[in-house]
Coordinates of C-alpha atoms in Angstrom, one line a residue:
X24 CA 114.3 4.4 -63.9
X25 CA 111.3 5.4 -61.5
X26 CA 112.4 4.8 -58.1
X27 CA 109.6 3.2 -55.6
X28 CA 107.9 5.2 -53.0
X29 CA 109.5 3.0 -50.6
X30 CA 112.9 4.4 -51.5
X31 CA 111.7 8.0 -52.2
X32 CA 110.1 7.9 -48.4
X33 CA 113.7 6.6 -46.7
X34 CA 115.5 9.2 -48.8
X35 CA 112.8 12.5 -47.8
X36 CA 112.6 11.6 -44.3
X37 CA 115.8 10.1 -43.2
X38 CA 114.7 9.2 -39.6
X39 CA 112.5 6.5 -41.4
X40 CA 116.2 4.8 -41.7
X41 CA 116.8 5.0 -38.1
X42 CA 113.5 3.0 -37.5
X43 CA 113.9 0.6 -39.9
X44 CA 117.8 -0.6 -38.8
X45 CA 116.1 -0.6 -35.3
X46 CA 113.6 -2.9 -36.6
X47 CA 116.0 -5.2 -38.4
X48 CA 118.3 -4.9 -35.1
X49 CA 115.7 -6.5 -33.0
X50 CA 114.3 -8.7 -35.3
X51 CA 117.8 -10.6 -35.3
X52 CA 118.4 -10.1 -31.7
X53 CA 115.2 -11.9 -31.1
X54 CA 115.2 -14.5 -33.6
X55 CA 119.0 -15.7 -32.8
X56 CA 118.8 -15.4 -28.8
X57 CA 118.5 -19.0 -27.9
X58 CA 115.3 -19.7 -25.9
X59 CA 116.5 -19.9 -22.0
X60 CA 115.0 -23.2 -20.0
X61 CA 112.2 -22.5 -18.2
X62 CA 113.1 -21.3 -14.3
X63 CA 112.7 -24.3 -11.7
X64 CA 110.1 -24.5 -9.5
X65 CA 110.4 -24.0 -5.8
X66 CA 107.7 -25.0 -3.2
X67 CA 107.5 -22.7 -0.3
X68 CA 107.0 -23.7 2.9
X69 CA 103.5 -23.9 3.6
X70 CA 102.7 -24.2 7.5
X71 CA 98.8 -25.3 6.9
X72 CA 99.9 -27.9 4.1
X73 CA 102.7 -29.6 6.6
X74 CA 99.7 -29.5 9.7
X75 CA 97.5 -31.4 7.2
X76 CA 100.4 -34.5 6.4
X77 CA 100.7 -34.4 10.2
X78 CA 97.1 -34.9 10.7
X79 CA 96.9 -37.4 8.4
X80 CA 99.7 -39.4 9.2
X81 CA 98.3 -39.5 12.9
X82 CA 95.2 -40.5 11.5
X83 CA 96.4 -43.0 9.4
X84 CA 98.4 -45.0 11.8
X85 CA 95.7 -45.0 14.2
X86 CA 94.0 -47.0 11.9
X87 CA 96.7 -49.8 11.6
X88 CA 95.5 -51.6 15.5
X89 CA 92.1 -51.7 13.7
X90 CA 93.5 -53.6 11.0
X91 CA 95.3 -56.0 13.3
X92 CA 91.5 -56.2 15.3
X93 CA 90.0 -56.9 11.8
X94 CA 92.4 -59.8 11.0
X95 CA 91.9 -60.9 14.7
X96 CA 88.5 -61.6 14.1
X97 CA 88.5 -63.0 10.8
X98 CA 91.5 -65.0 11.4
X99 CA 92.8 -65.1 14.1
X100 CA 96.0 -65.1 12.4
X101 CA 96.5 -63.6 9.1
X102 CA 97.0 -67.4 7.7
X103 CA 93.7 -67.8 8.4
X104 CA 92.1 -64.9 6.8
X105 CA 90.0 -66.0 3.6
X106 CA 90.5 -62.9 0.8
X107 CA 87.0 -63.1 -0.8
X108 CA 84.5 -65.5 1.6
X109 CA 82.1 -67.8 0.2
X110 CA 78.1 -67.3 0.3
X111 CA 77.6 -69.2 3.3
X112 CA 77.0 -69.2 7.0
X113 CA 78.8 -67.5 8.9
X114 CA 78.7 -65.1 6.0
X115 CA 81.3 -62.8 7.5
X116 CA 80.8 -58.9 5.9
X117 CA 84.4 -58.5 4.4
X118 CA 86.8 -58.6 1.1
X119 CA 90.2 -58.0 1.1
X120 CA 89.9 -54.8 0.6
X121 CA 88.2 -53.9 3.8
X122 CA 91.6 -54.2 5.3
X123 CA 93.2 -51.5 3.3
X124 CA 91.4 -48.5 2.5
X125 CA 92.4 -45.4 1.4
X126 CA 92.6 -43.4 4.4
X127 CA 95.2 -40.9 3.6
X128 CA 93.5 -37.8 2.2
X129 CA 95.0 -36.0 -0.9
X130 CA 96.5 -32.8 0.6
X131 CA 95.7 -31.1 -2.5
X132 CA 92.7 -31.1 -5.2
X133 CA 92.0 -34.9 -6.0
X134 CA 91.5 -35.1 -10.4
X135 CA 90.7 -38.2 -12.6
X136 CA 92.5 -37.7 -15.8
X137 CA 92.3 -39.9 -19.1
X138 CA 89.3 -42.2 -20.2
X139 CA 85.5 -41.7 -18.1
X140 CA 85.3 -45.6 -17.6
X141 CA 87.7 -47.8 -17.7
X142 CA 91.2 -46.6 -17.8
X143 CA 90.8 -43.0 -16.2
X144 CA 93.2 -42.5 -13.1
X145 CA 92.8 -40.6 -9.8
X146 CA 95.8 -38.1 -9.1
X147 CA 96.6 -35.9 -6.3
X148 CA 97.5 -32.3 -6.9
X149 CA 97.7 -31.7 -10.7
X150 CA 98.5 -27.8 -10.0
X151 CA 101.6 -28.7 -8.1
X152 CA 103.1 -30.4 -11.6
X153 CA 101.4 -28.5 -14.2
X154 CA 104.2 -26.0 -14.9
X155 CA 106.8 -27.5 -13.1
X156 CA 110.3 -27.7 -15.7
X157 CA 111.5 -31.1 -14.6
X158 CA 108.4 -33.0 -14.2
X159 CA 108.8 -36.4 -15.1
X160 CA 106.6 -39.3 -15.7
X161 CA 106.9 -43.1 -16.2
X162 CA 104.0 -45.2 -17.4
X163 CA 104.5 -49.0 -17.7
X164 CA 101.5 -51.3 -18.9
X165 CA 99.3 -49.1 -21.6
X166 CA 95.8 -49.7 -22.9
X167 CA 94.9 -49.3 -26.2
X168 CA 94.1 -45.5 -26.4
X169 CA 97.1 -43.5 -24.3
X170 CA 94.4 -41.4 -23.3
X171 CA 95.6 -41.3 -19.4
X172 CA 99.0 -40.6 -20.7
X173 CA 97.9 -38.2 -23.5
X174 CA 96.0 -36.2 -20.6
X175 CA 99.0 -35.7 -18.8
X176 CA 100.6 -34.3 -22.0
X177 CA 97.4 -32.0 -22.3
X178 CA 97.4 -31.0 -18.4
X179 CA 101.5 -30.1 -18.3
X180 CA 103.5 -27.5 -20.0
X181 CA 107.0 -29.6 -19.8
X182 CA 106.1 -33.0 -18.5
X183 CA 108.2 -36.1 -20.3
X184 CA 106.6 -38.7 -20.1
X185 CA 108.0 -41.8 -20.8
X186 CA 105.8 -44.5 -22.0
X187 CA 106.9 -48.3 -21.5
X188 CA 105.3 -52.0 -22.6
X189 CA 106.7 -55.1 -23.6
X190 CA 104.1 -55.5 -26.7
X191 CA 104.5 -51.9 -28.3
X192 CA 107.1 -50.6 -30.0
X193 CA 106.8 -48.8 -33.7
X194 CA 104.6 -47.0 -34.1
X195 CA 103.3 -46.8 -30.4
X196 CA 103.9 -42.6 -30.6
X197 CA 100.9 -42.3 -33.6
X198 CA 98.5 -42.9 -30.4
X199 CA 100.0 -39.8 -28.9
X200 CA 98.9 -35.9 -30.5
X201 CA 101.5 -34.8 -32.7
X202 CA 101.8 -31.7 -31.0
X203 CA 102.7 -33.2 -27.8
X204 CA 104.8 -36.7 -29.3
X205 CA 108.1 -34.6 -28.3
X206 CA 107.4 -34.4 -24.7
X207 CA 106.4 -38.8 -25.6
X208 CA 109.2 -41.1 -24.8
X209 CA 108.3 -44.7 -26.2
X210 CA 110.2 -48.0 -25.2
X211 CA 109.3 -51.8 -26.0
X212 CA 110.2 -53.5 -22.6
X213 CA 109.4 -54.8 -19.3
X214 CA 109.5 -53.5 -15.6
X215 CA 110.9 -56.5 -12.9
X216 CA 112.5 -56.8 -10.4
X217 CA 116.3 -57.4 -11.9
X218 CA 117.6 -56.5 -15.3
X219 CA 117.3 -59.0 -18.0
X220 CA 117.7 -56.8 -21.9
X221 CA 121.0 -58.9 -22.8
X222 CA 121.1 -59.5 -26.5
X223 CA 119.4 -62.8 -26.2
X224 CA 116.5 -61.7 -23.1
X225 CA 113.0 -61.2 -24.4
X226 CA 111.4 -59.4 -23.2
X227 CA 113.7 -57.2 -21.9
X228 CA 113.5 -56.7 -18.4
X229 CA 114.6 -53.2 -16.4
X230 CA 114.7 -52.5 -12.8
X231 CA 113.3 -49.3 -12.0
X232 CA 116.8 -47.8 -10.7
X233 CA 118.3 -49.3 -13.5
X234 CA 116.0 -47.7 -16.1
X235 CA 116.6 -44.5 -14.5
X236 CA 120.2 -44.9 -14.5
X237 CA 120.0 -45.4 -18.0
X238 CA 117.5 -42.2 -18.5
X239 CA 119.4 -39.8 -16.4
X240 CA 116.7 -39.3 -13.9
X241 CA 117.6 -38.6 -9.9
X242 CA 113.5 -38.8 -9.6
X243 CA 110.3 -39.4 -10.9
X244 CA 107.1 -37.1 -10.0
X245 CA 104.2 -39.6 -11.0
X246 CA 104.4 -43.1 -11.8
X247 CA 102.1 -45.5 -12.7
X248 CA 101.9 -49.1 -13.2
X249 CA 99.4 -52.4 -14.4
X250 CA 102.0 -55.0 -15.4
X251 CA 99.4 -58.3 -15.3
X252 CA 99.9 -59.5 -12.2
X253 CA 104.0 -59.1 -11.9
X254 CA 103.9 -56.1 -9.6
X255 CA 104.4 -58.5 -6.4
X256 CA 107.8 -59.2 -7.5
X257 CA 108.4 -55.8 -8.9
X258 CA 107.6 -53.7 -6.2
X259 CA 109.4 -55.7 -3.2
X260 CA 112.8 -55.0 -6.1
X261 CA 111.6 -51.2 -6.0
X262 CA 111.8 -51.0 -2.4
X263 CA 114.7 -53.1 -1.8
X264 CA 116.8 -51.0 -4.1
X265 CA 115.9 -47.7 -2.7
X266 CA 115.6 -48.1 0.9
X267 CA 117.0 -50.3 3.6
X268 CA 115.9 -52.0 6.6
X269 CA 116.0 -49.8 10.1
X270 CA 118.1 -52.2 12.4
X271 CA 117.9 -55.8 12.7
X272 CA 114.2 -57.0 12.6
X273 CA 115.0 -60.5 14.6
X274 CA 113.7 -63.2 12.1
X275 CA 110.9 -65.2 12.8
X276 CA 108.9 -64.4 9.5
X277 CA 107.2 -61.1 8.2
X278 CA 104.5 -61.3 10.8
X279 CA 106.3 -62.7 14.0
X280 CA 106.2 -60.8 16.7
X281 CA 109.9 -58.6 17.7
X282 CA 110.8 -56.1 19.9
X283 CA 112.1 -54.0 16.7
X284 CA 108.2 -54.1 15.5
X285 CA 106.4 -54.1 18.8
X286 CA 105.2 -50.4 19.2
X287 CA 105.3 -49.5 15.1
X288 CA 102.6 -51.2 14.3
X289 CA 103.6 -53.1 10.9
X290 CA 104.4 -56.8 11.1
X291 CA 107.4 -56.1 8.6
X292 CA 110.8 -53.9 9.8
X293 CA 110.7 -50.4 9.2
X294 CA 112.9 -49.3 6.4
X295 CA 115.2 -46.0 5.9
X296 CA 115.7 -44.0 2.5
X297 CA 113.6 -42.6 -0.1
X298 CA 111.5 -44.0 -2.8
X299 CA 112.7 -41.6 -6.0
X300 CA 109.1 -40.6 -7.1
X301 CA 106.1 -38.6 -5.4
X302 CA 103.4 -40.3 -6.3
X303 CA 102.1 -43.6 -7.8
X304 CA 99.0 -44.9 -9.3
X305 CA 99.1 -49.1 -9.5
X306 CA 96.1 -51.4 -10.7
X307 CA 96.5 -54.7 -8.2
X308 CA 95.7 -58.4 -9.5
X309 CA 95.0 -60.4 -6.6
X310 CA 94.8 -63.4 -8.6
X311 CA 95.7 -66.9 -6.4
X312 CA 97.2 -64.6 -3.7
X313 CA 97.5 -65.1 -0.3
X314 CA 95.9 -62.7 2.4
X315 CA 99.1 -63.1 4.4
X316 CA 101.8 -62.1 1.3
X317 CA 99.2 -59.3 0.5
X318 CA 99.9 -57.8 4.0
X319 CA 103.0 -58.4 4.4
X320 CA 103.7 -56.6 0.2
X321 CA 101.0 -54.1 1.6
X322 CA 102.8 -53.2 4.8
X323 CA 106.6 -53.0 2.9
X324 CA 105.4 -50.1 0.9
X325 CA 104.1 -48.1 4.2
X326 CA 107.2 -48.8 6.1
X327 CA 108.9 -47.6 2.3
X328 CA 107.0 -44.5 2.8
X329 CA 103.5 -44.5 0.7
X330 CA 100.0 -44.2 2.0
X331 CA 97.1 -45.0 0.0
X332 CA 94.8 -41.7 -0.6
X333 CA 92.5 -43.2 -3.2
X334 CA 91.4 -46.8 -4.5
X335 CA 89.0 -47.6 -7.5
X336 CA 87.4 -51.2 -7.9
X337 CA 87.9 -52.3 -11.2
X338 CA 84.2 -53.1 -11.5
X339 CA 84.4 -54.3 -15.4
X340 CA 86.3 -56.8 -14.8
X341 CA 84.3 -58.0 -11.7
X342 CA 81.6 -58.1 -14.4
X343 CA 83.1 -60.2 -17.0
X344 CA 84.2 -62.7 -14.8
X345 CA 81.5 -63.5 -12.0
X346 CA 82.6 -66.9 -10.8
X347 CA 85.5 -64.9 -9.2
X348 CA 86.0 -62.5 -6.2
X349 CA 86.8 -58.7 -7.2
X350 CA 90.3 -59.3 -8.1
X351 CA 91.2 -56.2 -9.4
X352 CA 91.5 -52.5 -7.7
X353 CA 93.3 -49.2 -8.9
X354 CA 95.6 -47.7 -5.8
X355 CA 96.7 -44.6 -5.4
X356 CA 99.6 -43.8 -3.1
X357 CA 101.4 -40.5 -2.1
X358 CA 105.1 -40.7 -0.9
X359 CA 105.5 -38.9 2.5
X360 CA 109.5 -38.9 2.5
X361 CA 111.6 -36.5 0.9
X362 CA 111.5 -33.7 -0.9
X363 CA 108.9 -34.0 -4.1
X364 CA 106.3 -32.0 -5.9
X365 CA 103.8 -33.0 -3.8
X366 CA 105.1 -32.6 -0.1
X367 CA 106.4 -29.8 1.8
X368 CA 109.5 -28.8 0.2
X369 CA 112.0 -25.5 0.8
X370 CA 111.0 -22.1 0.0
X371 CA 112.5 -20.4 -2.9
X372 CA 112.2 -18.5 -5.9
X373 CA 109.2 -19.1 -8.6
X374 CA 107.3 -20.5 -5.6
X375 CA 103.7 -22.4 -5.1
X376 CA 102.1 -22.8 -1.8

């Protein structure tokens, strides 16, 4: 029998062997070595980065006795304060919004990710989660494309993002790439303020910590909610289960007047701890609210920690329903406690600036 030239080669020039066992050797090696996690990230300390959260913070809390002068003369007591005015004399120049702008600049590059129009979302910093091993994302309230969330997926190399309505369930993940649906978490239920998914609740209800919990998460790096109207509720349980308040704040009401609250500048008491995410994006529905609870929900999430850095009106919704004031607006907030992707964190190895 003829043997091949294959054969004839190993046998003539034996050294041929030697390269071919070194091939096979390395072939296994690399096909069974089991891929290693990615390293984590660490954020070195960045000197300019930390003078520009100082900045801003002074900046932004020189703002809050103009609020207070703003309510003063529109009030004089925030009671009194009208959110949207009526078309008539004395025709005063203000919404609600007026009172709460965005003053907090991004420290980082400012993106809107997802859909043009409606549906696209302002985030702070993109670079700083991009690569980052344990980024994680929570999005509750979804439209009907999953572009915002699909972006994300896109933007990231190992983001999870988990993806969360009380309407969708099966079949939710077809909205989602394929190439991406593994880094897609999907779950049919509802954010609140206490936990309600007993056999018989519907929908079922999860408290942020509890969902968490549940997940195995310590932290979240970007979340982002439009739940319809119950993020009122919601939010005072998100803050309330995180952090506590800083002494006794007297009584009297949100806005009376105590020695705890005198100098700080908030109406509310000043809380301790640490809301577990960096950064949150949250449509508002100010419908048949009160100027005086929106402060007072407003003011617990600065004394929690967040300032505002961008805001959107949601301008098609303005136009579809005329006989009513602006009623909806996009916020985004940055967390300035802690230790998160987008603050100043402790210098180490793989390190960002």
């Amino acid at each position: 029998m003829a043997k091949s030239p294959f054969v004839l080669t190993v046998q003539r020039h034996p050294r041929y062997t030697l390269a071919l066992a070194a091939f096979v050797l390395c072939a296994y090696w690399f096909l069974s070595t089991p891929t290693l996690p990615p390293s984590p990230v660490r954020y070195n300390a960045n000197n300019e980065l930390q003078a520009r959260l100082e900045r801003e913070e002074r900046k932004y809390r020189a703002m809050l006795p103009q609020r207070q002068e703003l309510i003063t003369r529109y009030g004089p007591t925030p009671a009194q304060v009208v959110m949207f005015p009526p078309d008539q004399d004395p025709w005063p120049p203000y919404t609600v919004w007026d009172f709460f702008p965005p003053l907090y600049n991004c420290p980082h590059e400012l993106d809107r990710l997802g859909a043009l129009g409606d549906g696209g979302k302002w985030i702070c910093g993109m670079s700083r989660i991009q690569d980052k091993p344990d980024c994680v994302i929570y999005s509750f309230g979804i439209d009907s494309t999953y572009l915002f969330e699909a972006t994300l997926l896109q933007s990231t190399r190992f983001c999870q993002v988990w993806i969360y309505d009380s309407t969708k369930g099966a079949g939710a993940e077809g909205h989602i790439p394929r190439a991406l649906r593994h880094r897609a978490h999907f779950g049919k239920l509802a954010l609140g303020a206490s936990d309600r998914h007993g056999a018989g609740d519907e929908p079922k209800t999860w408290t942020l910590k509890s969902l968490m919990a549940e997940n195995g998460h310590s932290h979240i790096d970007f979340l982002r909610l439009d739940v319809e109207g119950w993020e009122w509720e919601t939010f005072r349980g998100i803050v309330r289960d995180f952090t506590m308040e800083r002494g006794n704040p007297g009584g009297g009401g949100p806005h009376a007047p105590n020695k705890d609250n005198a100098t700080s500048g908030w109406g509310v008491a000043e809380r301790e701890g640490v809301l577990p995410f960096g950064q949150l994006q949250i449509e508002l529905h100010v419908w048949n609210q009160r100027f005086q609870d929106f402060l007072e929900w407003w003011e617990l999430l600065e004394v929690a920690g967040l300032r505002p850095f961008h805001n959107e009106i949601n301008l098609v919704y303005a136009n579809y329903n005329r006989h009513s004031g602006v009623e909806l607006a996009e916020y985004s907030f940055i967390n300035i406690r802690g230790e998160n992707a987008f603050g100043v964190a402790l210098a180490a190895a793989h390190s960002v600036s």
